[in-house]
PDB file of C-alpha atoms and ligand atoms in Angstrom:
ATOM      1  CA  UNK A   1     -32.213  79.291  45.144  1.00  0.00           C
ATOM      2  CA  UNK A   2     -31.951  82.944  44.642  1.00  0.00           C
ATOM      3  CA  UNK A   3     -32.234  83.980  40.856  1.00  0.00           C
ATOM      4  CA  UNK A   4     -33.234  80.643  39.647  1.00  0.00           C
ATOM      5  CA  UNK A   5     -36.266  78.556  39.418  1.00  0.00           C
ATOM      6  CA  UNK A   6     -36.937  74.974  38.816  1.00  0.00           C
ATOM      7  CA  UNK A   7     -38.753  74.489  35.426  1.00  0.00           C
ATOM      8  CA  UNK A   8     -40.213  71.294  33.711  1.00  0.00           C
ATOM      9  CA  UNK A   9     -38.960  69.965  30.372  1.00  0.00           C
ATOM     10  CA  UNK A  10     -40.438  66.961  28.301  1.00  0.00           C
ATOM     11  CA  UNK A  11     -37.389  64.651  28.756  1.00  0.00           C
ATOM     12  CA  UNK A  12     -37.289  64.905  32.575  1.00  0.00           C
ATOM     13  CA  UNK A  13     -38.233  61.806  34.728  1.00  0.00           C
ATOM     14  CA  UNK A  14     -39.844  61.929  38.025  1.00  0.00           C
ATOM     15  CA  UNK A  15     -38.774  59.514  40.738  1.00  0.00           C
ATOM     16  CA  UNK A  16     -40.923  59.907  43.796  1.00  0.00           C
ATOM     17  CA  UNK A  17     -41.224  63.557  44.016  1.00  0.00           C
ATOM     18  CA  UNK A  18     -37.848  64.311  42.697  1.00  0.00           C
ATOM     19  CA  UNK A  19     -37.373  65.432  39.043  1.00  0.00           C
ATOM     20  CA  UNK A  20     -34.451  64.013  37.141  1.00  0.00           C
ATOM     21  CA  UNK A  21     -32.499  66.019  36.227  1.00  0.00           C
ATOM     22  CA  UNK A  22     -33.534  69.027  38.192  1.00  0.00           C
ATOM     23  CA  UNK A  23     -33.766  71.908  35.542  1.00  0.00           C
ATOM     24  CA  UNK A  24     -32.952  75.252  36.607  1.00  0.00           C
ATOM     25  CA  UNK A  25     -33.619  78.570  34.694  1.00  0.00           C
ATOM     26  CA  UNK A  26     -32.970  82.184  35.728  1.00  0.00           C
ATOM     27  CA  UNK A  27     -35.701  84.168  36.930  1.00  0.00           C
ATOM     28  CA  UNK A  28     -36.283  88.117  37.210  1.00  0.00           C
ATOM     29  CA  UNK A  29     -33.463  88.219  39.879  1.00  0.00           C
ATOM     30  CA  UNK A  30     -31.239  85.830  37.937  1.00  0.00           C
ATOM     31  CA  UNK A  31     -27.964  86.525  36.166  1.00  0.00           C
ATOM     32  CA  UNK A  32     -28.567  88.270  32.836  1.00  0.00           C
ATOM     33  CA  UNK A  33     -25.097  89.198  31.557  1.00  0.00           C
ATOM     34  CA  UNK A  34     -22.176  86.692  31.032  1.00  0.00           C
ATOM     35  CA  UNK A  35     -20.233  88.800  33.630  1.00  0.00           C
ATOM     36  CA  UNK A  36     -22.968  88.218  36.338  1.00  0.00           C
ATOM     37  CA  UNK A  37     -22.588  84.309  35.978  1.00  0.00           C
ATOM     38  CA  UNK A  38     -19.583  83.648  38.176  1.00  0.00           C
ATOM     39  CA  UNK A  39     -20.709  85.718  40.985  1.00  0.00           C
ATOM     40  CA  UNK A  40     -24.178  84.126  40.882  1.00  0.00           C
ATOM     41  CA  UNK A  41     -22.707  80.599  41.046  1.00  0.00           C
ATOM     42  CA  UNK A  42     -20.344  81.783  43.873  1.00  0.00           C
ATOM     43  CA  UNK A  43     -23.265  82.965  46.013  1.00  0.00           C
ATOM     44  CA  UNK A  44     -25.274  79.917  45.385  1.00  0.00           C
ATOM     45  CA  UNK A  45     -22.762  77.185  45.329  1.00  0.00           C
ATOM     46  CA  UNK A  46     -23.948  75.717  48.697  1.00  0.00           C
ATOM     47  CA  UNK A  47     -27.464  75.466  47.327  1.00  0.00           C
ATOM     48  CA  UNK A  48     -26.175  74.233  44.005  1.00  0.00           C
ATOM     49  CA  UNK A  49     -24.271  71.304  45.715  1.00  0.00           C
ATOM     50  CA  UNK A  50     -27.290  70.619  47.847  1.00  0.00           C
ATOM     51  CA  UNK A  51     -29.639  70.391  44.781  1.00  0.00           C
ATOM     52  CA  UNK A  52     -26.984  68.189  43.214  1.00  0.00           C
ATOM     53  CA  UNK A  53     -26.877  65.675  45.955  1.00  0.00           C
ATOM     54  CA  UNK A  54     -30.597  65.510  46.187  1.00  0.00           C
ATOM     55  CA  UNK A  55     -31.345  65.034  42.559  1.00  0.00           C
ATOM     56  CA  UNK A  56     -28.131  63.481  41.103  1.00  0.00           C
ATOM     57  CA  UNK A  57     -27.932  65.949  38.168  1.00  0.00           C
ATOM     58  CA  UNK A  58     -28.940  69.448  37.538  1.00  0.00           C
ATOM     59  CA  UNK A  59     -29.470  71.049  34.071  1.00  0.00           C
ATOM     60  CA  UNK A  60     -28.822  74.864  34.077  1.00  0.00           C
ATOM     61  CA  UNK A  61     -30.805  76.212  30.912  1.00  0.00           C
ATOM     62  CA  UNK A  62     -31.119  79.664  29.795  1.00  0.00           C
ATOM     63  CA  UNK A  63     -28.272  81.109  31.772  1.00  0.00           C
ATOM     64  CA  UNK A  64     -25.666  83.658  30.042  1.00  0.00           C
ATOM     65  CA  UNK A  65     -23.101  81.183  29.254  1.00  0.00           C
ATOM     66  CA  UNK A  66     -21.915  82.250  25.565  1.00  0.00           C
ATOM     67  CA  UNK A  67     -18.598  80.718  25.483  1.00  0.00           C
ATOM     68  CA  UNK A  68     -16.225  78.003  26.684  1.00  0.00           C
ATOM     69  CA  UNK A  69     -14.573  80.629  28.861  1.00  0.00           C
ATOM     70  CA  UNK A  70     -17.662  81.431  30.631  1.00  0.00           C
ATOM     71  CA  UNK A  71     -18.225  77.830  31.222  1.00  0.00           C
ATOM     72  CA  UNK A  72     -14.922  77.616  32.786  1.00  0.00           C
ATOM     73  CA  UNK A  73     -16.033  80.556  35.011  1.00  0.00           C
ATOM     74  CA  UNK A  74     -19.117  78.681  36.108  1.00  0.00           C
ATOM     75  CA  UNK A  75     -16.986  75.557  36.858  1.00  0.00           C
ATOM     76  CA  UNK A  76     -14.431  77.599  38.886  1.00  0.00           C
ATOM     77  CA  UNK A  77     -17.340  79.593  40.711  1.00  0.00           C
ATOM     78  CA  UNK A  78     -18.301  76.372  42.428  1.00  0.00           C
ATOM     79  CA  UNK A  79     -14.943  76.672  44.369  1.00  0.00           C
ATOM     80  CA  UNK A  80     -13.762  73.130  44.039  1.00  0.00           C
ATOM     81  CA  UNK A  81     -10.459  71.799  42.799  1.00  0.00           C
ATOM     82  CA  UNK A  82     -10.374  70.564  39.218  1.00  0.00           C
ATOM     83  CA  UNK A  83      -9.631  66.878  38.381  1.00  0.00           C
ATOM     84  CA  UNK A  84      -6.952  66.043  35.990  1.00  0.00           C
ATOM     85  CA  UNK A  85      -7.902  63.635  33.187  1.00  0.00           C
ATOM     86  CA  UNK A  86      -5.188  61.236  34.134  1.00  0.00           C
ATOM     87  CA  UNK A  87      -5.620  57.546  33.457  1.00  0.00           C
ATOM     88  CA  UNK A  88      -8.805  57.958  31.364  1.00  0.00           C
ATOM     89  CA  UNK A  89      -9.402  56.157  28.066  1.00  0.00           C
ATOM     90  CA  UNK A  90     -10.763  58.878  25.812  1.00  0.00           C
ATOM     91  CA  UNK A  91      -8.833  61.193  23.460  1.00  0.00           C
ATOM     92  CA  UNK A  92      -9.381  64.603  24.773  1.00  0.00           C
ATOM     93  CA  UNK A  93      -8.188  68.197  24.109  1.00  0.00           C
ATOM     94  CA  UNK A  94      -7.888  71.102  26.493  1.00  0.00           C
ATOM     95  CA  UNK A  95      -9.921  74.133  25.603  1.00  0.00           C
ATOM     96  CA  UNK A  96      -9.593  76.403  28.480  1.00  0.00           C
ATOM     97  CA  UNK A  97      -6.617  75.766  30.659  1.00  0.00           C
ATOM     98  CA  UNK A  98      -6.713  72.747  32.672  1.00  0.00           C
ATOM     99  CA  UNK A  99     -10.433  73.417  33.520  1.00  0.00           C
ATOM    100  CA  UNK A 100     -12.288  72.677  30.225  1.00  0.00           C
ATOM    101  CA  UNK A 101     -11.780  70.038  27.555  1.00  0.00           C
ATOM    102  CA  UNK A 102     -13.522  68.320  24.781  1.00  0.00           C
ATOM    103  CA  UNK A 103     -15.873  65.532  25.820  1.00  0.00           C
ATOM    104  CA  UNK A 104     -14.993  62.177  24.411  1.00  0.00           C
ATOM    105  CA  UNK A 105     -14.209  62.752  20.799  1.00  0.00           C
ATOM    106  CA  UNK A 106     -15.209  59.184  19.644  1.00  0.00           C
ATOM    107  CA  UNK A 107     -16.775  59.356  15.975  1.00  0.00           C
ATOM    108  CA  UNK A 108     -20.395  60.555  15.732  1.00  0.00           C
ATOM    109  CA  UNK A 109     -21.594  57.132  14.512  1.00  0.00           C
ATOM    110  CA  UNK A 110     -20.389  55.471  17.662  1.00  0.00           C
ATOM    111  CA  UNK A 111     -22.464  55.645  20.829  1.00  0.00           C
ATOM    112  CA  UNK A 112     -20.598  55.785  23.993  1.00  0.00           C
ATOM    113  CA  UNK A 113     -22.062  53.322  26.483  1.00  0.00           C
ATOM    114  CA  UNK A 114     -23.067  54.022  30.073  1.00  0.00           C
ATOM    115  CA  UNK A 115     -20.417  54.809  32.503  1.00  0.00           C
ATOM    116  CA  UNK A 116     -19.408  56.591  35.813  1.00  0.00           C
ATOM    117  CA  UNK A 117     -16.390  58.866  34.658  1.00  0.00           C
ATOM    118  CA  UNK A 118     -13.095  57.043  35.429  1.00  0.00           C
ATOM    119  CA  UNK A 119     -14.816  54.333  37.670  1.00  0.00           C
ATOM    120  CA  UNK A 120     -12.317  51.830  36.195  1.00  0.00           C
ATOM    121  CA  UNK A 121      -9.572  53.682  38.172  1.00  0.00           C
ATOM    122  CA  UNK A 122      -8.751  54.012  41.905  1.00  0.00           C
ATOM    123  CA  UNK A 123      -9.360  57.808  41.930  1.00  0.00           C
ATOM    124  CA  UNK A 124     -12.181  59.550  39.848  1.00  0.00           C
ATOM    125  CA  UNK A 125     -13.959  62.993  39.852  1.00  0.00           C
ATOM    126  CA  UNK A 126     -16.854  63.332  42.165  1.00  0.00           C
ATOM    127  CA  UNK A 127     -18.527  66.000  40.015  1.00  0.00           C
ATOM    128  CA  UNK A 128     -18.861  66.573  36.269  1.00  0.00           C
ATOM    129  CA  UNK A 129     -19.933  69.513  34.309  1.00  0.00           C
ATOM    130  CA  UNK A 130     -20.842  69.229  30.488  1.00  0.00           C
ATOM    131  CA  UNK A 131     -21.350  72.395  28.364  1.00  0.00           C
ATOM    132  CA  UNK A 132     -23.198  72.649  25.003  1.00  0.00           C
ATOM    133  CA  UNK A 133     -21.209  75.018  22.771  1.00  0.00           C
ATOM    134  CA  UNK A 134     -22.719  73.785  19.586  1.00  0.00           C
ATOM    135  CA  UNK A 135     -25.728  71.602  19.568  1.00  0.00           C
ATOM    136  CA  UNK A 136     -25.922  68.831  17.011  1.00  0.00           C
ATOM    137  CA  UNK A 137     -28.285  68.872  14.057  1.00  0.00           C
ATOM    138  CA  UNK A 138     -29.801  65.673  15.512  1.00  0.00           C
ATOM    139  CA  UNK A 139     -29.123  63.103  18.218  1.00  0.00           C
ATOM    140  CA  UNK A 140     -25.982  63.539  20.433  1.00  0.00           C
ATOM    141  CA  UNK A 141     -27.938  63.632  23.737  1.00  0.00           C
ATOM    142  CA  UNK A 142     -25.934  62.753  26.766  1.00  0.00           C
ATOM    143  CA  UNK A 143     -28.299  60.511  28.501  1.00  0.00           C
ATOM    144  CA  UNK A 144     -28.131  60.276  32.488  1.00  0.00           C
ATOM    145  CA  UNK A 145     -29.397  57.576  34.703  1.00  0.00           C
ATOM    146  CA  UNK A 146     -29.466  57.285  38.388  1.00  0.00           C
ATOM    147  CA  UNK A 147     -27.185  54.427  39.319  1.00  0.00           C
ATOM    148  CA  UNK A 148     -29.064  53.185  42.522  1.00  0.00           C
ATOM    149  CA  UNK A 149     -32.165  52.600  40.265  1.00  0.00           C
ATOM    150  CA  UNK A 150     -30.053  50.393  37.848  1.00  0.00           C
ATOM    151  CA  UNK A 151     -28.623  48.477  40.833  1.00  0.00           C
ATOM    152  CA  UNK A 152     -32.029  47.790  42.283  1.00  0.00           C
ATOM    153  CA  UNK A 153     -33.391  46.360  39.154  1.00  0.00           C
ATOM    154  CA  UNK A 154     -30.333  44.301  38.504  1.00  0.00           C
ATOM    155  CA  UNK A 155     -30.197  43.069  41.879  1.00  0.00           C
ATOM    156  CA  UNK A 156     -33.964  41.874  41.697  1.00  0.00           C
ATOM    157  CA  UNK A 157     -33.454  40.019  38.324  1.00  0.00           C
ATOM    158  CA  UNK A 158     -29.858  38.827  38.863  1.00  0.00           C
ATOM    159  CA  UNK A 159     -29.254  38.494  42.672  1.00  0.00           C
ATOM    160  CA  UNK A 160     -26.303  36.101  42.052  1.00  0.00           C
ATOM    161  CA  UNK A 161     -24.415  38.285  39.860  1.00  0.00           C
ATOM    162  CA  UNK A 162     -24.803  41.304  42.213  1.00  0.00           C
ATOM    163  CA  UNK A 163     -23.783  39.064  45.250  1.00  0.00           C
ATOM    164  CA  UNK A 164     -20.641  38.213  43.298  1.00  0.00           C
ATOM    165  CA  UNK A 165     -19.782  41.665  42.203  1.00  0.00           C
ATOM    166  CA  UNK A 166     -20.082  42.661  45.871  1.00  0.00           C
ATOM    167  CA  UNK A 167     -17.950  39.766  46.994  1.00  0.00           C
ATOM    168  CA  UNK A 168     -15.140  39.616  44.548  1.00  0.00           C
ATOM    169  CA  UNK A 169     -15.152  43.189  42.684  1.00  0.00           C
ATOM    170  CA  UNK A 170     -13.827  43.367  39.222  1.00  0.00           C
ATOM    171  CA  UNK A 171     -10.581  43.952  37.228  1.00  0.00           C
ATOM    172  CA  UNK A 172     -10.445  45.954  34.003  1.00  0.00           C
ATOM    173  CA  UNK A 173      -8.221  45.047  31.110  1.00  0.00           C
ATOM    174  CA  UNK A 174      -7.294  47.282  28.371  1.00  0.00           C
ATOM    175  CA  UNK A 175      -4.740  47.454  25.548  1.00  0.00           C
ATOM    176  CA  UNK A 176      -3.583  51.183  24.786  1.00  0.00           C
ATOM    177  CA  UNK A 177      -1.679  52.275  21.729  1.00  0.00           C
ATOM    178  CA  UNK A 178       1.698  54.028  21.858  1.00  0.00           C
ATOM    179  CA  UNK A 179       0.224  57.135  20.067  1.00  0.00           C
ATOM    180  CA  UNK A 180      -3.171  58.457  20.211  1.00  0.00           C
ATOM    181  CA  UNK A 181      -5.716  56.896  17.935  1.00  0.00           C
ATOM    182  CA  UNK A 182      -8.791  59.275  17.453  1.00  0.00           C
ATOM    183  CA  UNK A 183     -10.570  56.626  15.434  1.00  0.00           C
ATOM    184  CA  UNK A 184     -11.498  54.662  18.607  1.00  0.00           C
ATOM    185  CA  UNK A 185     -13.337  55.787  21.653  1.00  0.00           C
ATOM    186  CA  UNK A 186     -10.514  54.144  23.827  1.00  0.00           C
ATOM    187  CA  UNK A 187      -7.775  55.219  21.582  1.00  0.00           C
ATOM    188  CA  UNK A 188      -5.908  57.204  24.180  1.00  0.00           C
ATOM    189  CA  UNK A 189      -2.267  56.259  24.077  1.00  0.00           C
ATOM    190  CA  UNK A 190      -0.534  55.025  26.982  1.00  0.00           C
ATOM    191  CA  UNK A 191       1.708  58.133  26.732  1.00  0.00           C
ATOM    192  CA  UNK A 192      -1.279  60.515  27.243  1.00  0.00           C
ATOM    193  CA  UNK A 193      -2.989  58.073  29.657  1.00  0.00           C
ATOM    194  CA  UNK A 194      -0.265  58.216  31.946  1.00  0.00           C
ATOM    195  CA  UNK A 195       1.195  61.655  30.818  1.00  0.00           C
ATOM    196  CA  UNK A 196       4.419  59.639  30.350  1.00  0.00           C
ATOM    197  CA  UNK A 197       7.147  60.164  27.787  1.00  0.00           C
ATOM    198  CA  UNK A 198       8.922  56.956  28.471  1.00  0.00           C
ATOM    199  CA  UNK A 199       7.908  53.504  29.440  1.00  0.00           C
ATOM    200  CA  UNK A 200       9.577  53.785  32.839  1.00  0.00           C
ATOM    201  CA  UNK A 201       7.471  56.866  33.723  1.00  0.00           C
ATOM    202  CA  UNK A 202       4.399  55.033  32.593  1.00  0.00           C
ATOM    203  CA  UNK A 203       5.327  52.012  34.824  1.00  0.00           C
ATOM    204  CA  UNK A 204       5.928  54.302  37.717  1.00  0.00           C
ATOM    205  CA  UNK A 205       2.312  55.724  37.440  1.00  0.00           C
ATOM    206  CA  UNK A 206       0.912  52.130  36.958  1.00  0.00           C
ATOM    207  CA  UNK A 207       2.601  50.893  40.109  1.00  0.00           C
ATOM    208  CA  UNK A 208       1.196  53.793  42.087  1.00  0.00           C
ATOM    209  CA  UNK A 209      -2.359  52.848  40.855  1.00  0.00           C
ATOM    210  CA  UNK A 210      -2.017  49.181  41.368  1.00  0.00           C
ATOM    211  CA  UNK A 211      -2.073  48.047  37.838  1.00  0.00           C
ATOM    212  CA  UNK A 212      -0.175  45.116  36.475  1.00  0.00           C
ATOM    213  CA  UNK A 213       0.971  45.240  32.777  1.00  0.00           C
ATOM    214  CA  UNK A 214       2.599  43.723  29.818  1.00  0.00           C
ATOM    215  CA  UNK A 215       4.411  45.426  26.906  1.00  0.00           C
ATOM    216  CA  UNK A 216       3.314  44.005  23.588  1.00  0.00           C
ATOM    217  CA  UNK A 217       5.822  43.657  20.651  1.00  0.00           C
ATOM    218  CA  UNK A 218       4.215  46.452  18.543  1.00  0.00           C
ATOM    219  CA  UNK A 219       4.667  48.997  21.372  1.00  0.00           C
ATOM    220  CA  UNK A 220       0.997  48.579  22.661  1.00  0.00           C
ATOM    221  CA  UNK A 221       0.609  48.387  26.368  1.00  0.00           C
ATOM    222  CA  UNK A 222      -1.851  45.883  28.062  1.00  0.00           C
ATOM    223  CA  UNK A 223      -2.957  46.847  31.802  1.00  0.00           C
ATOM    224  CA  UNK A 224      -4.892  44.974  34.196  1.00  0.00           C
ATOM    225  CA  UNK A 225      -6.409  47.176  37.016  1.00  0.00           C
ATOM    226  CA  UNK A 226      -6.188  46.380  40.769  1.00  0.00           C
ATOM    227  CA  UNK A 227      -9.290  44.605  41.962  1.00  0.00           C
ATOM    228  CA  UNK A 228     -11.914  47.396  42.168  1.00  0.00           C
ATOM    229  CA  UNK A 229     -15.362  47.565  43.770  1.00  0.00           C
ATOM    230  CA  UNK A 230     -18.311  47.413  41.371  1.00  0.00           C
ATOM    231  CA  UNK A 231     -21.067  48.086  43.892  1.00  0.00           C
ATOM    232  CA  UNK A 232     -20.626  50.672  46.669  1.00  0.00           C
ATOM    233  CA  UNK A 233     -22.318  53.077  48.930  1.00  0.00           C
ATOM    234  CA  UNK A 234     -22.547  56.838  48.005  1.00  0.00           C
ATOM    235  CA  UNK A 235     -20.188  58.520  50.572  1.00  0.00           C
ATOM    236  CA  UNK A 236     -22.691  61.099  51.433  1.00  0.00           C
ATOM    237  CA  UNK A 237     -26.198  59.389  51.035  1.00  0.00           C
ATOM    238  CA  UNK A 238     -24.963  55.944  52.099  1.00  0.00           C
ATOM    239  CA  UNK A 239     -27.191  54.480  49.362  1.00  0.00           C
ATOM    240  CA  UNK A 240     -25.552  51.552  47.317  1.00  0.00           C
ATOM    241  CA  UNK A 241     -24.634  52.487  43.786  1.00  0.00           C
ATOM    242  CA  UNK A 242     -23.935  50.457  40.746  1.00  0.00           C
ATOM    243  CA  UNK A 243     -20.540  52.368  40.710  1.00  0.00           C
ATOM    244  CA  UNK A 244     -18.459  50.797  37.895  1.00  0.00           C
ATOM    245  CA  UNK A 245     -17.322  50.731  34.249  1.00  0.00           C
ATOM    246  CA  UNK A 246     -18.892  47.422  33.545  1.00  0.00           C
ATOM    247  CA  UNK A 247     -21.428  48.368  30.897  1.00  0.00           C
ATOM    248  CA  UNK A 248     -18.794  50.609  29.099  1.00  0.00           C
ATOM    249  CA  UNK A 249     -16.078  48.062  29.163  1.00  0.00           C
ATOM    250  CA  UNK A 250     -18.338  45.072  28.310  1.00  0.00           C
ATOM    251  CA  UNK A 251     -20.066  46.655  25.420  1.00  0.00           C
ATOM    252  CA  UNK A 252     -17.742  49.594  24.391  1.00  0.00           C
ATOM    253  CA  UNK A 253     -14.125  48.586  24.873  1.00  0.00           C
ATOM    254  CA  UNK A 254     -14.030  47.147  21.399  1.00  0.00           C
ATOM    255  CA  UNK A 255     -11.433  48.067  18.814  1.00  0.00           C
ATOM    256  CA  UNK A 256      -8.731  46.637  16.804  1.00  0.00           C
ATOM    257  CA  UNK A 257      -6.623  46.117  20.042  1.00  0.00           C
ATOM    258  CA  UNK A 258      -9.474  45.250  22.601  1.00  0.00           C
ATOM    259  CA  UNK A 259     -12.163  42.630  22.885  1.00  0.00           C
ATOM    260  CA  UNK A 260     -15.018  44.031  24.957  1.00  0.00           C
ATOM    261  CA  UNK A 261     -16.234  40.857  26.298  1.00  0.00           C
ATOM    262  CA  UNK A 262     -12.876  40.135  27.822  1.00  0.00           C
ATOM    263  CA  UNK A 263     -12.327  43.684  29.101  1.00  0.00           C
ATOM    264  CA  UNK A 264     -13.671  43.136  32.551  1.00  0.00           C
ATOM    265  CA  UNK A 265     -13.490  40.042  34.733  1.00  0.00           C
ATOM    266  CA  UNK A 266     -14.385  38.976  38.367  1.00  0.00           C
ATOM    267  CA  UNK A 267     -11.576  39.970  40.404  1.00  0.00           C
ATOM    268  CA  UNK A 268     -10.776  36.632  42.336  1.00  0.00           C
ATOM    269  CA  UNK A 269     -11.808  34.000  39.844  1.00  0.00           C
ATOM    270  CA  UNK A 270     -10.763  35.914  36.628  1.00  0.00           C
ATOM    271  CA  UNK A 271     -14.081  34.620  35.168  1.00  0.00           C
ATOM    272  CA  UNK A 272     -15.859  36.562  32.381  1.00  0.00           C
ATOM    273  CA  UNK A 273     -19.072  38.378  33.225  1.00  0.00           C
ATOM    274  CA  UNK A 274     -22.445  36.777  32.383  1.00  0.00           C
ATOM    275  CA  UNK A 275     -23.805  37.830  29.087  1.00  0.00           C
ATOM    276  CA  UNK A 276     -27.512  37.890  30.166  1.00  0.00           C
ATOM    277  CA  UNK A 277     -26.793  39.990  33.240  1.00  0.00           C
ATOM    278  CA  UNK A 278     -24.652  42.420  31.414  1.00  0.00           C
ATOM    279  CA  UNK A 279     -27.161  42.875  28.607  1.00  0.00           C
ATOM    280  CA  UNK A 280     -29.913  43.463  31.355  1.00  0.00           C
ATOM    281  CA  UNK A 281     -27.573  46.142  32.889  1.00  0.00           C
ATOM    282  CA  UNK A 282     -27.454  48.080  29.618  1.00  0.00           C
ATOM    283  CA  UNK A 283     -31.246  47.692  28.970  1.00  0.00           C
ATOM    284  CA  UNK A 284     -32.392  48.932  32.412  1.00  0.00           C
ATOM    285  CA  UNK A 285     -30.012  51.967  32.071  1.00  0.00           C
ATOM    286  CA  UNK A 286     -31.579  52.889  28.914  1.00  0.00           C
ATOM    287  CA  UNK A 287     -35.174  52.344  30.364  1.00  0.00           C
ATOM    288  CA  UNK A 288     -34.431  54.415  33.442  1.00  0.00           C
ATOM    289  CA  UNK A 289     -32.637  57.269  31.722  1.00  0.00           C
ATOM    290  CA  UNK A 290     -33.346  60.837  31.018  1.00  0.00           C
ATOM    291  CA  UNK A 291     -31.984  62.138  27.625  1.00  0.00           C
ATOM    292  CA  UNK A 292     -32.276  65.848  27.366  1.00  0.00           C
ATOM    293  CA  UNK A 293     -31.857  67.671  23.899  1.00  0.00           C
ATOM    294  CA  UNK A 294     -28.849  69.803  23.967  1.00  0.00           C
ATOM    295  CA  UNK A 295     -29.538  73.644  23.561  1.00  0.00           C
ATOM    296  CA  UNK A 296     -26.587  76.121  23.159  1.00  0.00           C
ATOM    297  CA  UNK A 297     -25.397  77.394  26.603  1.00  0.00           C
ATOM    298  CA  UNK A 298     -26.794  74.436  28.619  1.00  0.00           C
ATOM    299  CA  UNK A 299     -24.700  73.378  31.474  1.00  0.00           C
ATOM    300  CA  UNK A 300     -25.317  70.006  33.144  1.00  0.00           C
ATOM    301  CA  UNK A 301     -23.927  69.371  36.526  1.00  0.00           C
ATOM    302  CA  UNK A 302     -23.669  65.647  37.304  1.00  0.00           C
ATOM    303  CA  UNK A 303     -22.831  63.777  40.586  1.00  0.00           C
ATOM    304  CA  UNK A 304     -20.561  61.202  39.097  1.00  0.00           C
ATOM    305  CA  UNK A 305     -21.083  59.079  42.308  1.00  0.00           C
ATOM    306  CA  UNK A 306     -24.874  58.834  41.623  1.00  0.00           C
ATOM    307  CA  UNK A 307     -25.470  59.129  38.021  1.00  0.00           C
ATOM    308  CA  UNK A 308     -24.044  57.376  34.846  1.00  0.00           C
ATOM    309  CA  UNK A 309     -23.875  59.041  31.494  1.00  0.00           C
ATOM    310  CA  UNK A 310     -23.554  57.946  27.917  1.00  0.00           C
ATOM    311  CA  UNK A 311     -23.605  59.551  24.566  1.00  0.00           C
ATOM    312  CA  UNK A 312     -26.018  58.986  21.614  1.00  0.00           C
ATOM    313  CA  UNK A 313     -24.859  59.093  18.054  1.00  0.00           C
ATOM    314  CA  UNK A 314     -25.285  62.319  16.230  1.00  0.00           C
ATOM    315  CA  UNK A 315     -25.140  64.338  12.972  1.00  0.00           C
ATOM    316  CA  UNK A 316     -22.075  66.811  13.224  1.00  0.00           C
ATOM    317  CA  UNK A 317     -21.071  69.259  13.968  1.00  0.00           C
ATOM    318  CA  UNK A 318     -21.516  69.108  17.784  1.00  0.00           C
ATOM    319  CA  UNK A 319     -19.409  70.466  20.474  1.00  0.00           C
ATOM    320  CA  UNK A 320     -19.883  69.462  24.058  1.00  0.00           C
ATOM    321  CA  UNK A 321     -17.188  70.363  26.630  1.00  0.00           C
ATOM    322  CA  UNK A 322     -16.556  69.056  29.864  1.00  0.00           C
ATOM    323  CA  UNK A 323     -15.136  69.863  33.339  1.00  0.00           C
ATOM    324  CA  UNK A 324     -14.270  67.465  36.076  1.00  0.00           C
ATOM    325  CA  UNK A 325     -14.143  68.377  39.700  1.00  0.00           C
ATOM    326  CA  UNK A 326     -12.252  66.444  42.605  1.00  0.00           C
TER     327      UNK A 326
HETATM  328 FE1  FE2 B  10     -17.539  60.147  30.237  1.00  0.00          FE
END
């Protein structure tokens, strides 16, 4: 790629001959001033996409990205349409127009479990960008893992479980409050989840996405998703992925409104997921992960169809921003 070279960092993993994530830094010909950034991304977007498909994630380190506005330029330079955060669970705030918003603002002491962004919904972003505006004093990494590696190991250890996932798919069950609850990682109100002012508007949106629902006496909304695939091939590589929200739902959808062990069920039988297999999914994801320490100005590009992400606990302040692409 013109103006950038692959560099090695300690936290990187090597799978076959492919580093994960790929780490790129500007070289002599690379962009030096913030105003050079967007033209550089635009000139190289084809190669950036290729690298992303090949490696699953790319960390851009040492590029001139001094502010969230420049991060927005980086994202826009890829020339892809932005994906609105509609239907997601996390409380987020817009920072630069509809392009950049805060990453999940769950409390620092809470870790965010493994997930593909919005995989519990019928439509989801294919590409994610994360930006480090302010690195935490300690912790706060955004670990990444290649989903096919998780699937291979889970299928070897729990073949019956994976066969059932493939055959039945799953349904996700969640209770959302009427108003945003920032004390919970899934505290997004049904009003902001569905960008709805009234119950009727929320119902219209849910109907379109295949949900069934129940209004609870206190104004909360319980939703059950349409049956969704939990294992599916990557549309470009054809390789099977553990593409779902199982670990996040099973271990993380826990607050005063939700019981995580009941947050996801097999779609046909309605049965709960086996505890041992689910513990193994989380364990192998940790084992196969790369967790890069954030540095100010870092941008990580993630193929949301190939890689899961999570978040470690941290010592504040920390400001990681996100952008989602269709
Ligand atoms: Fe996420």
